[in-house]
Short mmCIF file of C-alpha atoms in Angstrom, two decimals:
data_model
loop_
_atom_site.label_atom_id
_atom_site.label_comp_id
_atom_site.label_asym_id
_atom_site.label_seq_id
_atom_site.Cartn_x
_atom_site.Cartn_y
_atom_site.Cartn_z
CA MET A 1 119.48 87.59 105.93
CA ALA A 2 117.69 90.40 104.05
CA ARG A 3 113.93 90.83 103.99
CA ILE A 4 112.95 91.69 100.39
CA VAL A 5 109.61 92.62 98.81
CA VAL A 6 109.53 91.69 95.16
CA ALA A 7 106.93 93.42 93.03
CA LEU A 8 106.16 91.61 89.75
CA GLY A 9 104.76 93.57 86.81
CA GLY A 10 101.36 92.35 85.60
CA ASN A 11 102.40 92.68 81.98
CA ALA A 12 105.19 90.10 82.62
CA LEU A 13 102.61 87.51 83.63
CA GLY A 14 101.10 86.94 80.14
CA LYS A 15 97.73 87.56 78.49
CA SER A 16 96.14 84.10 78.93
CA PRO A 17 96.05 81.42 81.60
CA GLU A 18 98.34 79.18 79.56
CA GLU A 19 100.92 81.90 78.88
CA GLN A 20 100.84 83.06 82.46
CA LEU A 21 101.36 79.57 83.90
CA ASN A 22 104.31 79.09 81.53
CA LEU A 23 105.84 82.43 82.45
CA VAL A 24 105.55 82.13 86.20
CA LYS A 25 107.55 78.88 86.11
CA HIS A 26 110.59 80.98 85.17
CA THR A 27 109.54 83.60 87.74
CA ALA A 28 109.47 80.91 90.44
CA GLU A 29 113.02 79.82 89.66
CA SER A 30 114.34 83.39 90.17
CA LEU A 31 112.33 84.03 93.32
CA VAL A 32 113.21 80.75 94.95
CA GLY A 33 116.83 81.49 94.05
CA LEU A 34 116.53 84.59 96.25
CA ILE A 35 115.17 82.43 99.09
CA SER A 36 117.85 79.76 98.72
CA ALA A 37 120.50 82.53 98.97
CA GLY A 38 119.23 83.12 102.50
CA ASN A 39 116.81 85.99 101.99
CA GLU A 40 113.24 86.34 103.32
CA VAL A 41 111.00 87.13 100.35
CA VAL A 42 107.49 88.58 100.15
CA ILE A 43 105.91 88.84 96.72
CA SER A 44 103.45 91.35 95.29
CA HIS A 45 102.25 91.58 91.73
CA GLY A 46 100.48 93.68 89.18
CA ASN A 47 97.23 92.76 87.52
CA GLY A 48 96.64 95.32 84.75
CA PRO A 49 96.09 92.99 81.82
CA GLN A 50 94.35 90.37 83.93
CA VAL A 51 91.85 92.61 85.73
CA GLY A 52 91.10 94.31 82.41
CA ALA A 53 90.40 91.04 80.70
CA ILE A 54 88.20 89.83 83.58
CA ASN A 55 86.26 93.04 83.60
CA LEU A 56 85.67 93.04 79.86
CA GLY A 57 84.71 89.36 79.95
CA MET A 58 82.28 89.75 82.78
CA ASN A 59 80.73 92.76 81.23
CA PHE A 60 80.32 90.97 77.88
CA ALA A 61 78.64 88.07 79.62
CA ALA A 62 76.34 90.33 81.58
CA GLU A 63 75.34 92.26 78.43
CA ASN A 64 74.37 89.03 76.81
CA GLY A 65 72.28 87.86 79.77
CA LYS A 66 74.70 85.10 80.78
CA THR A 67 75.75 86.36 84.24
CA ALA A 68 75.10 89.15 86.67
CA ALA A 69 77.25 92.26 86.27
CA PHE A 70 80.39 92.20 88.35
CA PRO A 71 81.78 95.46 89.87
CA PHE A 72 85.39 96.34 89.31
CA PRO A 73 86.51 95.62 92.94
CA GLU A 74 85.23 92.08 92.59
CA CYS A 75 87.17 91.76 89.34
CA GLY A 76 90.29 92.85 91.22
CA ALA A 77 89.76 90.22 93.89
CA MET A 78 89.29 87.60 91.11
CA SER A 79 92.58 88.59 89.59
CA GLN A 80 94.35 88.22 92.94
CA GLY A 81 93.12 84.68 93.27
CA TYR A 82 93.86 83.76 89.67
CA ILE A 83 97.37 85.10 89.72
CA GLY A 84 98.04 83.96 93.25
CA TYR A 85 97.01 80.38 92.29
CA HIS A 86 99.49 80.23 89.49
CA LEU A 87 102.30 81.79 91.55
CA GLN A 88 101.58 79.48 94.49
CA GLN A 89 101.66 76.46 92.32
CA SER A 90 104.83 77.30 90.47
CA LEU A 91 106.62 78.38 93.62
CA GLN A 92 105.58 75.24 95.47
CA ASN A 93 106.83 73.03 92.63
CA GLU A 94 110.16 74.90 92.51
CA LEU A 95 110.59 74.73 96.29
CA HIS A 96 109.82 71.02 96.34
CA SER A 97 112.25 70.39 93.48
CA ARG A 98 114.97 71.90 95.73
CA TRP A 99 113.87 69.93 98.72
CA MET A 100 112.75 73.11 100.51
CA ALA A 101 109.81 72.72 102.90
CA THR A 102 108.63 76.37 102.76
CA ASN A 103 104.85 76.80 102.48
CA VAL A 104 103.34 79.34 100.12
CA ALA A 105 100.20 81.42 100.82
CA SER A 106 98.32 84.12 98.90
CA VAL A 107 96.37 86.70 100.84
CA VAL A 108 93.46 88.46 99.07
CA THR A 109 94.44 91.92 100.17
CA GLN A 110 92.27 94.99 100.75
CA VAL A 111 93.92 98.38 100.81
CA GLU A 112 92.17 101.47 102.28
CA VAL A 113 92.07 104.63 100.19
CA ASP A 114 90.68 108.10 100.78
CA PRO A 115 87.29 108.68 99.07
CA THR A 116 88.26 112.31 98.52
CA ASP A 117 91.53 111.39 96.71
CA PRO A 118 91.74 113.63 93.61
CA ALA A 119 92.66 110.55 91.51
CA PHE A 120 88.93 109.73 91.30
CA GLU A 121 88.48 112.85 89.19
CA ASN A 122 91.36 112.01 86.83
CA PRO A 123 91.72 108.35 85.74
CA THR A 124 95.33 107.47 84.87
CA LYS A 125 96.04 103.81 85.75
CA PRO A 126 96.22 101.51 82.62
CA VAL A 127 94.33 98.20 82.81
CA GLY A 128 93.60 95.54 80.21
CA ASP A 129 95.18 94.98 76.78
CA PHE A 130 96.55 97.43 74.26
CA TYR A 131 94.30 98.73 71.46
CA SER A 132 94.65 100.81 68.35
CA LYS A 133 93.31 104.36 68.50
CA GLU A 134 90.25 103.25 66.40
CA GLU A 135 89.53 100.22 68.64
CA ALA A 136 89.82 102.34 71.81
CA GLU A 137 87.46 105.03 70.47
CA LYS A 138 84.90 102.35 69.54
CA ILE A 139 84.98 100.83 73.09
CA GLU A 140 84.80 104.37 74.60
CA ARG A 141 81.59 105.04 72.62
CA GLU A 142 80.03 101.68 73.45
CA LYS A 143 81.00 101.24 77.13
CA GLY A 144 81.96 104.75 78.31
CA TYR A 145 85.43 103.68 79.34
CA VAL A 146 88.36 106.09 79.32
CA PHE A 147 91.43 105.30 77.23
CA LYS A 148 94.85 106.93 77.03
CA GLU A 149 97.92 106.28 74.93
CA ASP A 150 100.50 104.27 76.86
CA ALA A 151 104.12 105.13 76.23
CA GLY A 152 103.93 104.55 72.45
CA ARG A 153 102.63 100.96 72.85
CA GLY A 154 98.98 101.68 72.04
CA TYR A 155 95.88 102.74 73.92
CA ARG A 156 94.70 101.18 77.16
CA GLN A 157 91.73 101.67 79.45
CA VAL A 158 92.51 103.91 82.40
CA VAL A 159 90.83 103.94 85.83
CA PRO A 160 91.38 106.08 88.94
CA SER A 161 94.58 105.31 90.88
CA PRO A 162 94.25 106.61 94.51
CA GLN A 163 97.02 106.51 96.97
CA PRO A 164 97.18 103.58 99.38
CA LYS A 165 96.57 104.55 103.02
CA SER A 166 96.75 101.22 104.89
CA ILE A 167 96.82 97.49 104.26
CA VAL A 168 93.77 95.93 105.89
CA GLU A 169 95.27 92.44 106.18
CA LEU A 170 98.66 93.57 107.40
CA LYS A 171 98.54 91.69 110.71
CA CYS A 172 97.64 88.46 108.88
CA ILE A 173 100.47 88.94 106.37
CA SER A 174 102.96 89.72 109.20
CA ASP A 175 101.93 86.61 111.06
CA LEU A 176 102.40 84.41 108.01
CA ILE A 177 105.89 85.84 107.40
CA ALA A 178 106.81 85.41 111.05
CA THR A 179 105.98 81.71 110.91
CA GLY A 180 108.25 81.12 107.92
CA ASN A 181 105.77 81.16 105.04
CA LEU A 182 106.40 82.60 101.54
CA VAL A 183 103.65 85.15 101.26
CA ILE A 184 101.99 86.66 98.15
CA ALA A 185 100.09 89.79 99.04
CA GLY A 186 98.91 93.11 97.73
CA GLY A 187 98.15 91.70 94.30
CA GLY A 188 97.27 94.36 91.80
CA GLY A 189 97.89 96.99 94.47
CA GLY A 190 95.15 95.46 96.60
CA VAL A 191 91.42 95.79 96.27
CA PRO A 192 90.67 99.48 97.01
CA VAL A 193 88.26 100.03 99.84
CA ILE A 194 86.94 102.96 101.85
CA LYS A 195 85.57 103.11 105.41
CA THR A 196 81.88 103.77 105.65
CA GLU A 197 79.36 103.75 108.56
CA ASN A 198 78.70 100.06 107.75
CA GLY A 199 82.33 99.05 107.44
CA LEU A 200 84.64 98.63 104.49
CA LYS A 201 83.31 99.04 100.95
CA GLY A 202 85.08 98.34 97.63
CA VAL A 203 85.46 101.21 95.10
CA PRO A 204 86.03 101.04 91.29
CA ALA A 205 89.72 101.84 90.97
CA VAL A 206 93.20 100.25 90.77
CA ILE A 207 95.95 101.22 93.26
CA ASP A 208 99.36 101.29 91.72
CA LYS A 209 100.92 98.01 92.72
CA ASP A 210 104.35 99.57 93.22
CA ARG A 211 103.00 102.12 95.67
CA THR A 212 101.23 99.39 97.62
CA SER A 213 104.46 97.26 97.48
CA ALA A 214 106.41 100.18 98.88
CA LEU A 215 103.86 100.58 101.71
CA LEU A 216 103.89 96.83 102.40
CA ALA A 217 107.74 96.85 102.40
CA ASP A 218 107.81 99.76 104.84
CA ASN A 219 105.07 98.21 107.10
CA ILE A 220 106.96 94.88 107.40
CA ASP A 221 110.33 96.62 107.84
CA ALA A 222 111.91 95.19 104.70
CA ASP A 223 115.51 95.88 103.73
CA GLN A 224 114.92 96.12 100.07
CA LEU A 225 112.18 96.66 97.46
CA ILE A 226 112.75 95.09 94.03
CA ILE A 227 110.43 96.18 91.25
CA LEU A 228 110.53 93.85 88.24
CA THR A 229 109.28 95.42 85.06
CA ALA A 230 109.64 95.17 81.25
CA VAL A 231 113.02 96.99 81.05
CA ASP A 232 116.44 96.06 82.42
CA ASP A 233 117.31 99.56 83.63
CA VAL A 234 115.91 103.05 84.19
CA TYR A 235 117.03 105.73 81.69
CA ILE A 236 117.11 109.45 81.52
CA ASN A 237 116.43 111.12 78.10
CA TYR A 238 114.83 107.88 77.11
CA GLY A 239 114.59 107.25 73.40
CA LYS A 240 116.91 110.20 72.54
CA ALA A 241 120.49 110.23 71.32
CA SER A 242 121.45 111.46 74.78
CA GLN A 243 119.82 108.50 76.52
CA ARG A 244 121.71 107.36 79.67
CA ARG A 245 121.22 104.33 81.89
CA LEU A 246 120.92 105.01 85.58
CA ASN A 247 122.97 102.59 87.67
CA HIS A 248 122.95 103.81 91.27
CA VAL A 249 121.30 107.12 92.14
CA SER A 250 120.45 108.98 95.29
CA SER A 251 116.96 110.05 96.36
CA ALA A 252 117.89 113.66 95.67
CA GLU A 253 119.02 112.81 92.11
CA ALA A 254 115.90 110.71 91.39
CA SER A 255 113.72 113.58 92.71
CA GLN A 256 115.54 116.00 90.40
CA TYR A 257 114.90 113.76 87.40
CA ILE A 258 111.20 113.65 88.34
CA ASP A 259 111.15 117.48 88.41
CA GLU A 260 112.70 117.43 84.92
CA GLY A 261 109.91 115.18 83.66
CA GLN A 262 112.25 112.33 82.80
CA PHE A 263 109.83 109.53 83.73
CA ALA A 264 106.46 108.81 82.05
CA PRO A 265 103.32 109.12 84.23
CA GLY A 266 101.52 105.79 84.53
CA SER A 267 104.72 103.97 83.54
CA MET A 268 108.18 104.58 85.14
CA LEU A 269 107.20 107.56 87.26
CA PRO A 270 105.12 105.71 89.87
CA LYS A 271 107.91 103.05 90.17
CA ILE A 272 110.50 105.75 90.89
CA GLU A 273 108.12 107.45 93.40
CA ALA A 274 107.42 104.16 95.16
CA CYS A 275 111.16 103.57 95.49
CA LEU A 276 111.61 107.00 96.95
CA ASP A 277 108.79 106.42 99.42
CA PHE A 278 110.47 103.25 100.61
CA VAL A 279 114.07 104.38 100.92
CA SER A 280 113.27 107.75 102.52
CA SER A 281 112.43 106.35 105.90
CA LYS A 282 115.67 104.50 106.71
CA ASP A 283 119.21 105.25 105.55
CA GLU A 284 120.17 101.61 104.89
CA ARG A 285 117.21 100.73 102.67
CA THR A 286 117.63 100.22 98.92
CA ALA A 287 115.26 99.82 96.00
CA MET A 288 115.98 98.21 92.66
CA ILE A 289 114.28 98.44 89.28
CA THR A 290 115.13 95.82 86.65
CA SER A 291 113.65 93.03 84.52
CA LEU A 292 112.81 89.55 85.73
CA ASP A 293 114.97 88.03 83.01
CA HIS A 294 118.07 89.79 84.32
CA LEU A 295 117.35 89.79 88.06
CA ASP A 296 120.47 87.65 88.76
CA ASP A 297 122.68 90.03 86.77
CA ALA A 298 121.08 93.04 88.61
CA LEU A 299 121.71 91.44 92.00
CA ALA A 300 125.36 90.96 90.90
CA GLY A 301 125.57 94.68 89.97
CA LYS A 302 125.85 94.15 86.29
CA MET A 303 122.61 95.91 85.42
CA GLY A 304 119.48 97.30 86.92
CA THR A 305 118.91 100.67 88.64
CA ILE A 306 119.42 101.04 92.41
CA ILE A 307 117.95 103.91 94.41
CA SER A 308 119.13 104.64 97.96
CA LYS A 309 119.09 107.68 100.23
CA TRP A 310 122.68 108.53 99.44
CA GLY A 311 123.26 106.84 96.10
CA ALA A 312 126.48 106.60 94.20
CA SER A 313 125.82 109.15 91.37
CA VAL A 314 126.47 106.66 88.57
CA THR A 315 125.06 106.83 85.04
CA GLU A 316 126.14 105.15 81.84
#
């Protein structure tokens, strides 16, 4: 039996409650399939579109005198509950349909960050929906948000993305896993907190969910990290005539491609770096990047990109 941490991309979860609930039904089928194959699975997820929508909605309501203003950390916690609820429900329904008695639990997760992390001086993490350049500039003027172009798909709000130091609820998560529960944790990379004289305090930022997923996978001694994103495979020379799919690469090769600037910051780069963080500590660990739709094919070796310490030096 393998212990696997599966990191779901926030963009794959839809832009509305109705769309998300419909999409996670398919997600539940694939994840429960992993469990029924004899694996122990822990789930994390992104929250970029969701936390952005919650933040904008709460700000709009506050500006119109309908509610109090809600800080960004609270919006992150809300997104964990909202997404966790949908995942729990869909997973429970799928488990019950297969006569599996596994319980599902979501843990609202805090992750400690360093208040002096340089990321606070350079916002890079995309949150919320995509906008045209004109729309983004208008929101920047009105609200003071920072927007950046996101891999040719439009402009998105960006916030600081500090490195995760430790998972506050790790003991609770470990205990739930040990007693046979299917655990959802580290949603949206966790709510970023710092230590103060008076205890923990939330800070306005978004931790990259793949980095937190790698930290969680390492902390619970997982065998594999699977990052599910919008693309089936990782490529070098992406979008060029010389584009090549990476099948199975070593840590050294992946690091070389990073040095060459092959992976876009804020997009594929943090996923590759998270995989490297995870596989570097134990020789037998592997990481995989693929899409949810083709997870079964990736597990069968037909697609997807695998990163391991030694690799197999395969491109296509």
